[in-house]
Amino acid sequence: MCDSTVVEALEVANPQGGFGPERDAILQPEVDETRARSLLAGVDPRLRVIGSFVFAAAVVALDRPLPLVVAVAIAVGTVLAAGLGARRMGRVLAALDGSMALVVATLPFTTPGRHLFSIMGYGASVEGLTRAAEIALKANAVALMALALLGSSELPEIGHALRRLGVPATLAQLLLMTVRYIEVLGREYRRLRTAMVVRGFRMRFSVHTWRSLGHLFGMLFARSIDRAERIGAAMRCRGFDGEFPVLTEFAYTRRDAAFLGVAAAALALLLAVRLAWA
Amino acid sequence: MIEPAPHAIGRRASRAPSGGETPIFRLSGLGFAYGSGRPVLDGLDFELRANERVALIGSNGSGKTTLLHLMMGLVRPQRGTIEAFGATRSTEAEFFEVRARAGLLFQDSDDQLFSPTVIEDIAFGPLNFGASPKQARAIAMDTLTALGLVELANRATHRLSGGQRRLVALATVLGMNPEALLLDEPSAGLDEPNVERLIEILDRLPQARIIISHDADFLARTTTRRCRLLGGRMA
């Protein structure tokens, strides 16, 4: 048995009963979570998820350029209403359109149809150009709407909403855990990378580089498994038995009814334009 | 003084009283080794009684963390017995009750705080033990208020500073209203103001506790009995 040495216990004087001046440093307000003024603020995350899926389905079903232009306009309007700003919209569009550029650029030349023009002997068709425009418009409309509805709310909210909408708890929890731990993994990666750099590691096209990177990612993987086990242990210590409890309770409000009304009007507009075009 | 909140949570109603002469934990002849390696614990005996504040010291790798994990049933001993709250514990179901009554604070708060927001993390334990979402939310807010952390309730856990993370991790343990605290290096990596604040909080808590630390000053101010792990047993 261990010795029962009595360690001198010092009385911690605390006349005020508060936490002293350090309290302010510890409880600094968090600035980066302040949400911008948004017309969509307070809209139930479940409606946001459903709304973006319904919009995507409607847009994919459209097969004429003008209704698609209207769809893009609706999506742009929603992004602005969500208060996300042109800069963020531009970043998303740059990433999306950059990855689609090759397809859109080559489609007019690879789709047979009525001749429109030629470049270096390769003929572009009207049908090909129309098809390329449709694909670009559809992708942009869907991406912008997803940005507006999902990007303007915190990811954990979306995770909880998915769970409430019947997505299996494990999948929803995977999303939530990813959000929580991606930064922790990133920190671990940066620490290991720094440790390599301070010992003179530089990326080269060499076996040494590939082997070292292999060790880096292997170590990251091993540490992730260890961490996962520790997280699992911490969860079990608090009574986790495989069932994820849910704290978040959603309730539909008047704001949600307004959102539903506007969404229905937007879909009706799309349908009307489509019918008028036919 | 932070009084244990009167949580009226179903599964806890059947608690047996842990006062009197029965120790909260009684470990007898514990032997444990990871895989086929050398034994980490080798015939360890130890008791934690109500109101005791024990400092658990020992060199790196001496088995301090392993001992706390054994007490919570996260790993199982190859030899010896663990009695907790008046009953012998060896199965997962038996340790489930131990986990409702003893709280373990992990070395790395990132391991402990896995929920998206602070309030969800603190509510996680009470929800697991049968509290309704409304009760769990109230418990979480009470706990945060008692620790003076109420401003952090809706903050994302991954955006907290190191000091905040440690205090919130402690809140997740206290939210379970435990009768005993097992704290694994609670002051490691904290700056002086945060250590002072932690000491102040611990000083006001009534629970029996075991604290692992390498900080002699911290232990002198937070514990009253010292146990050293050496060669797999208490020296």
XYZ file of C-alpha atoms in Angstrom:
513
model
C 0.000 0.000 0.000
C 1.219 3.490 -0.657
C 2.493 5.709 2.103
C 0.011 8.072 3.549
C 2.271 11.099 3.530
C 0.092 14.066 4.074
C 0.974 16.656 1.540
C 0.637 20.144 2.842
C -2.581 21.467 1.450
C -2.522 25.169 0.909
C -5.697 27.086 1.293
C -6.515 28.912 -1.872
C -7.807 32.259 -0.813
C -10.712 33.358 -2.922
C -12.336 36.317 -1.237
C -14.304 37.455 -4.239
C -15.596 34.026 -5.135
C -14.926 34.837 -8.772
C -12.191 33.806 -11.136
C -10.107 36.973 -11.037
C -8.765 38.951 -13.973
C -7.804 35.803 -15.920
C -11.472 35.117 -16.430
C -11.679 37.727 -19.160
C -8.763 36.228 -21.036
C -10.329 32.790 -20.829
C -13.762 33.886 -21.903
C -12.910 36.068 -24.852
C -15.868 36.358 -27.186
C -15.465 34.347 -30.330
C -15.483 36.629 -33.311
C -15.326 34.126 -36.143
C -18.649 32.575 -35.257
C -20.612 35.748 -35.624
C -22.871 35.072 -38.515
C -23.421 37.730 -41.106
C -26.900 39.187 -41.394
C -28.783 36.708 -43.495
C -32.374 36.425 -44.619
C -31.977 32.667 -44.203
C -30.827 32.888 -40.581
C -33.048 30.783 -38.392
C -34.426 28.637 -41.208
C -34.617 25.037 -40.001
C -31.580 23.055 -41.235
C -33.870 20.198 -42.272
C -35.670 22.543 -44.679
C -32.323 23.714 -46.022
C -31.284 20.134 -46.782
C -34.637 19.246 -48.357
C -34.714 22.536 -50.265
C -31.314 22.018 -51.841
C -32.184 18.436 -52.847
C -35.539 19.408 -54.374
C -33.944 22.306 -56.238
C -31.174 20.030 -57.527
C -33.715 17.470 -58.728
C -35.794 20.152 -60.491
C -32.749 21.684 -62.159
C -31.426 18.344 -63.352
C -34.829 17.624 -64.917
C -34.813 20.900 -66.891
C -33.720 20.516 -70.502
C -33.872 24.014 -71.984
C -31.326 26.849 -71.613
C -33.731 29.673 -70.654
C -35.293 27.890 -67.637
C -31.755 26.977 -66.607
C -30.710 30.628 -66.776
C -33.677 31.421 -64.535
C -32.568 28.631 -62.180
C -29.063 30.131 -61.965
C -30.607 33.538 -61.294
C -32.716 32.084 -58.477
C -29.630 30.417 -57.014
C -27.582 33.626 -57.209
C -30.447 35.498 -55.549
C -30.518 32.918 -52.742
C -26.762 33.211 -52.209
C -27.095 36.966 -51.872
C -30.111 36.590 -49.576
C -28.044 34.235 -47.436
C -25.555 37.069 -46.994
C -22.607 35.045 -48.241
C -21.307 37.739 -50.561
C -19.889 37.737 -54.060
C -16.401 36.756 -52.972
C -17.320 33.392 -51.505
C -19.640 32.743 -54.469
C -16.757 33.528 -56.811
C -14.445 31.098 -55.012
C -16.966 28.249 -55.262
C -17.685 28.980 -58.919
C -13.985 29.203 -59.764
C -13.375 25.783 -58.214
C -16.411 24.221 -59.901
C -16.050 25.779 -63.337
C -12.309 25.218 -63.343
C -12.859 21.497 -62.899
C -15.560 21.436 -65.612
C -13.775 23.647 -68.121
C -12.309 20.790 -70.141
C -15.658 19.012 -70.574
C -17.529 22.175 -71.489
C -14.812 23.260 -73.926
C -14.575 19.954 -75.768
C -18.254 18.976 -75.856
C -19.203 21.221 -78.856
C -16.461 19.549 -80.908
C -17.277 15.988 -79.971
C -21.080 16.096 -80.262
C -22.405 15.443 -83.779
C -25.019 17.864 -85.157
C -25.517 21.023 -87.199
C -22.254 22.768 -88.010
C -21.720 26.077 -86.189
C -18.033 27.022 -86.601
C -14.588 25.457 -86.967
C -11.297 25.852 -85.108
C -8.151 24.410 -86.727
C -10.276 22.121 -88.805
C -12.390 20.851 -85.920
C -16.104 21.644 -86.310
C -18.333 22.639 -83.395
C -22.009 21.727 -83.459
C -25.057 23.691 -82.287
C -26.238 20.668 -80.299
C -22.831 20.283 -78.657
C -22.696 23.932 -77.656
C -26.247 23.789 -76.265
C -25.401 20.651 -74.310
C -22.233 22.200 -72.888
C -24.157 25.314 -71.839
C -26.852 23.194 -70.188
C -24.305 21.205 -68.193
C -22.493 24.342 -67.064
C -25.755 26.080 -66.084
C -27.093 23.040 -64.227
C -23.874 22.519 -62.278
C -23.624 26.186 -61.340
C -27.274 26.448 -60.290
C -27.073 23.342 -58.073
C -23.729 24.313 -56.547
C -24.851 27.858 -55.813
C -28.080 26.725 -54.197
C -26.191 24.205 -52.056
C -23.782 26.963 -51.077
C -26.665 29.285 -50.194
C -28.732 26.810 -48.196
C -26.087 24.547 -46.675
C -23.013 26.794 -46.671
C -24.759 29.489 -44.664
C -25.352 27.193 -41.714
C -22.852 25.445 -39.448
C -21.950 21.928 -40.580
C -22.910 20.358 -37.240
C -26.426 21.704 -37.747
C -26.554 20.030 -41.135
C -25.304 16.806 -39.531
C -28.086 16.888 -36.941
C -30.622 17.736 -39.654
C -29.519 14.745 -41.766
C -29.940 12.534 -38.731
C -33.451 13.880 -38.154
C -34.274 13.295 -41.790
C -33.551 9.593 -41.432
C -29.906 9.384 -42.534
C -28.330 6.536 -40.491
C -26.874 7.813 -37.201
C -23.449 6.402 -38.071
C -23.220 8.423 -41.295
C -24.439 11.624 -39.637
C -21.984 11.051 -36.790
C -19.160 10.492 -39.296
C -19.857 13.945 -40.710
C -19.917 15.492 -37.231
C -16.721 13.728 -36.168
C -14.999 14.784 -39.390
C -15.883 18.406 -38.729
C -14.619 18.056 -35.166
C -11.343 16.273 -35.867
C -10.184 17.482 -39.277
C -8.375 20.369 -37.593
C -6.835 18.082 -34.959
C -5.519 15.822 -37.718
C -4.313 18.888 -39.608
C -2.405 20.024 -36.512
C -0.835 16.606 -36.149
C 0.168 16.615 -39.819
C 1.735 20.075 -39.494
C 3.649 19.048 -36.355
C 5.116 15.999 -38.082
C 5.881 17.995 -41.222
C 7.628 20.689 -39.179
C 9.662 18.023 -37.390
C 10.824 16.800 -40.811
C 11.612 20.280 -42.111
C 13.705 21.253 -39.078
C 15.884 18.251 -39.799
C 16.499 19.464 -43.308
C 13.826 17.556 -45.218
C 13.025 18.990 -48.631
C 10.669 17.599 -51.230
C 12.659 16.100 -54.079
C 11.934 13.529 -56.714
C 13.782 10.803 -54.855
C 13.224 7.501 -53.125
C 14.142 9.181 -49.837
C 11.313 11.729 -50.328
C 8.721 9.096 -51.152
C 9.810 6.904 -48.274
C 9.731 9.820 -45.834
C 6.280 10.883 -46.999
C 5.176 7.285 -46.602
C 6.447 7.342 -43.029
C 4.679 10.668 -42.451
C 1.304 9.414 -43.623
C 1.818 6.043 -41.965
C 2.510 7.811 -38.677
C -0.504 10.059 -39.162
C -2.651 6.995 -39.776
C -1.283 5.166 -36.723
C -1.823 8.210 -34.508
C -5.362 8.580 -35.846
C -6.139 5.014 -34.829
C -4.700 5.650 -31.362
C -6.727 8.822 -31.069
C -9.882 7.068 -32.252
C -9.359 4.484 -29.510
C -8.878 7.190 -26.891
C -11.987 9.050 -28.065
C -13.923 5.785 -27.941
C -12.678 5.202 -24.388
C -13.668 8.732 -23.357
C -17.123 8.160 -24.820
C -17.534 4.868 -22.961
C -16.523 6.637 -19.737
C -19.590 8.776 -20.191
C -21.915 5.870 -20.741
C -21.784 5.566 -24.548
C -23.139 2.179 -25.579
C -23.406 2.502 -29.347
C -26.457 4.739 -29.461
C -25.780 8.378 -30.225
C -28.059 10.528 -28.105
C -29.462 13.672 -29.677
C -29.622 16.952 -27.791
C -30.594 19.237 -30.643
C -34.319 19.671 -30.984
C -35.664 21.338 -34.088
C -38.989 23.101 -34.303
C -40.591 24.654 -37.344
C -41.288 28.383 -37.009
C -42.956 31.151 -38.956
C -39.656 31.857 -40.677
C -39.698 28.288 -42.005
C -43.212 28.804 -43.377
C -41.978 31.934 -45.165
C -39.029 29.991 -46.552
C -41.368 27.260 -47.787
C -43.574 29.860 -49.482
C -40.650 31.500 -51.297
C -39.226 28.098 -52.272
C -42.580 26.984 -53.700
C -42.866 30.250 -55.654
C -39.359 29.768 -57.070
C -40.168 26.223 -58.189
C -43.468 27.409 -59.718
C -41.555 30.094 -61.619
C -39.142 27.496 -62.964
C -42.030 25.282 -64.058
C -43.846 28.201 -65.696
C -40.755 29.275 -67.657
C -40.186 25.690 -68.749
C -43.818 25.311 -69.963
C -43.735 28.699 -71.720
C -40.504 27.721 -73.492
C -41.989 24.468 -74.797
C -18.656 25.192 -3.031
C -19.992 23.490 -6.123
C -22.693 21.205 -4.875
C -23.391 18.081 -6.886
C -26.435 18.993 -8.969
C -29.521 17.048 -7.926
C -29.790 15.202 -11.219
C -32.896 13.112 -11.214
C -31.745 10.725 -13.884
C -33.452 7.357 -14.032
C -30.567 4.907 -14.065
C -28.841 6.661 -11.221
C -31.722 6.302 -8.810
C -30.568 2.809 -7.867
C -27.221 3.989 -6.469
C -26.061 2.270 -3.352
C -24.689 4.615 -0.733
C -20.916 4.862 -0.986
C -20.276 6.493 2.380
C -19.320 4.799 5.606
C -16.324 2.515 5.787
C -16.582 0.959 2.327
C -13.934 2.484 0.081
C -15.087 3.958 -3.248
C -12.419 1.892 -4.998
C -10.548 -1.101 -3.631
C -7.953 -2.711 -5.923
C -6.389 -5.961 -4.780
C -3.408 -7.729 -6.312
C -3.885 -6.112 -9.730
C -1.665 -7.440 -12.503
C -1.706 -6.019 -15.996
C 0.486 -6.114 -19.105
C -0.089 -4.820 -22.608
C 0.057 -7.837 -24.927
C 2.939 -10.083 -23.973
C 5.138 -7.230 -22.757
C 6.509 -6.736 -19.262
C 3.868 -6.236 -16.599
C 2.834 -2.613 -16.112
C 1.102 -3.418 -12.848
C 2.256 -6.317 -10.723
C 0.296 -7.102 -7.574
C -0.956 -3.581 -6.953
C -3.134 -2.813 -3.924
C -4.874 0.500 -3.508
C -7.899 2.080 -1.872
C -9.672 5.359 -2.464
C -12.012 6.413 0.311
C -14.694 9.075 0.354
C -13.317 12.619 0.612
C -9.750 11.479 -0.076
C -7.545 13.583 -2.324
C -4.808 11.337 -3.631
C -1.772 12.387 -5.673
C -0.653 9.553 -7.938
C 2.965 10.007 -8.902
C 5.518 7.872 -10.685
C 7.936 7.997 -13.580
C 6.844 8.016 -17.219
C 5.526 4.630 -18.251
C 5.065 3.487 -14.643
C 1.389 2.702 -15.290
C -0.410 5.681 -13.765
C -2.751 6.241 -16.720
C -3.234 2.496 -17.115
C -4.310 2.303 -13.477
C -7.035 4.928 -14.007
C -8.168 3.133 -17.177
C -8.366 -0.138 -15.244
C -10.493 1.537 -12.579
C -12.935 2.714 -15.269
C -13.007 -0.690 -16.978
C -11.427 0.582 -20.198
C -8.860 -2.208 -19.925
C -9.195 -5.346 -17.828
C -6.628 -6.719 -15.403
C -5.099 -10.128 -15.987
C -4.932 -10.700 -12.232
C -6.548 -9.276 -9.144
C -9.910 -7.726 -8.382
C -11.469 -4.310 -8.709
C -14.146 -3.329 -6.254
C -15.954 -0.064 -6.892
C -18.863 1.457 -5.016
C -19.256 -1.607 -2.867
C -19.285 -4.294 -5.567
C -16.755 -6.340 -7.497
C -16.529 -5.188 -11.111
C -15.313 -7.275 -13.987
C -17.799 -7.104 -16.880
C -18.676 -4.223 -19.210
C -22.171 -4.014 -17.693
C -20.709 -3.792 -14.193
C -18.338 -1.013 -15.228
C -21.199 0.872 -16.891
C -22.437 1.786 -13.421
C -18.911 2.707 -12.309
C -18.684 5.148 -15.211
C -21.913 6.794 -14.075
C -20.422 7.376 -10.643
C -16.745 8.098 -11.325
C -15.477 10.636 -13.838
C -12.197 10.291 -15.748
C -10.528 13.381 -17.170
C -8.266 12.408 -20.070
C -4.755 13.749 -20.611
C -5.627 15.205 -23.999
C -8.843 17.212 -23.999
C -9.200 16.665 -27.738
C -9.896 13.030 -26.900
C -12.633 13.986 -24.497
C -14.441 16.717 -26.431
C -15.820 15.087 -29.544
C -19.192 16.800 -29.898
C -19.589 19.804 -32.195
C -20.496 22.241 -29.433
C -19.657 22.622 -25.756
C -23.219 22.186 -24.536
C -23.723 19.029 -26.605
C -20.532 17.569 -25.191
C -21.524 18.172 -21.592
C -25.036 16.839 -22.274
C -23.633 13.663 -23.873
C -23.057 11.823 -20.567
C -26.399 12.695 -18.931
C -28.220 11.728 -22.173
C -26.465 8.355 -22.154
C -27.616 7.764 -18.607
C -31.234 8.449 -19.381
C -31.744 12.199 -19.039
C -34.217 13.822 -21.426
C -32.779 16.432 -23.821
C -34.361 19.137 -21.677
C -32.837 17.750 -18.464
C -29.468 17.242 -20.147
C -29.452 20.812 -21.407
C -30.302 22.088 -17.912
C -27.537 19.966 -16.361
C -25.051 21.261 -18.933
C -26.002 24.878 -18.275
C -25.873 24.365 -14.490
C -22.417 22.825 -14.774
C -21.127 25.612 -17.016
C -22.610 28.216 -14.684
C -20.993 26.598 -11.644
C -17.607 26.711 -13.388
C -18.139 30.252 -14.686
C -17.983 29.026 -18.283
C -21.527 29.719 -19.345
C -20.378 32.020 -22.165
C -18.824 29.002 -23.875
C -22.062 26.991 -24.074
C -22.628 27.295 -27.806
C -19.018 27.513 -28.873
C -17.596 24.906 -31.239
C -15.335 22.594 -29.227
C -12.609 22.596 -31.885
C -12.334 26.369 -31.700
C -11.640 26.545 -27.961
C -8.197 27.519 -26.693
C -6.116 24.925 -24.815
C -7.144 26.312 -21.417
C -10.798 26.479 -22.358
C -10.672 22.924 -23.697
C -9.305 21.605 -20.401
C -11.929 23.400 -18.307
C -14.741 22.304 -20.632
C -13.417 18.722 -20.510
C -13.631 18.959 -16.712
C -17.177 20.274 -17.134
C -18.103 17.219 -19.225
C -16.936 15.035 -16.335
C -18.684 17.117 -13.665
C -21.867 17.149 -15.730
C -22.141 13.455 -14.904
C -22.325 14.391 -11.216
C -19.634 11.862 -10.269
C -18.838 10.742 -6.750
C -15.145 10.360 -7.539
C -12.810 12.117 -9.962
C -9.866 10.497 -11.715
C -7.822 13.301 -13.247
C -4.990 12.429 -15.618
C -2.509 15.306 -15.699
C -5.165 18.004 -15.506
C -2.643 20.862 -15.359
C -0.347 19.684 -18.176
C 0.105 22.283 -20.884
C -1.830 24.994 -19.041
C -0.430 28.454 -18.429
C -0.266 29.858 -14.917
C -3.618 31.697 -14.841
C -5.384 28.574 -16.108
C -3.579 26.374 -13.556
C -4.619 28.787 -10.804
C -8.187 28.683 -12.018
C -8.147 24.889 -12.177
C -6.781 24.688 -8.618
C -9.513 27.015 -7.457
C -12.214 24.920 -9.131
C -10.809 21.638 -7.785
C -10.569 23.124 -4.320
C -14.292 23.823 -4.320
C -15.296 20.342 -5.514
C -16.391 17.883 -2.836
C -15.575 14.648 -4.667
C -12.890 12.134 -3.687
C -10.172 12.227 -6.297
C -6.998 10.790 -7.706
C -4.798 13.256 -9.534
C -1.901 12.235 -11.750
C 0.614 15.007 -12.253
C 4.320 15.707 -12.487
C 3.809 19.178 -11.023
C 4.708 18.951 -7.328
C 3.363 22.415 -6.523
C 0.042 21.648 -8.202
C -0.264 18.367 -6.273
C 0.667 20.065 -2.996
C -2.223 22.451 -3.468
C -4.836 19.966 -4.669
C -4.176 16.710 -2.800
C -3.610 15.495 0.752
C -2.151 12.006 0.301
C 0.620 10.872 -2.000
C 0.982 7.470 -3.654
C 3.961 6.516 -5.808
C 3.741 3.838 -8.472
C 7.009 1.952 -8.689
C 7.688 -1.424 -10.267
C 4.016 -2.108 -10.868
C 2.832 -1.512 -7.310
C 2.399 1.257 -4.789
C 5.789 1.995 -3.226
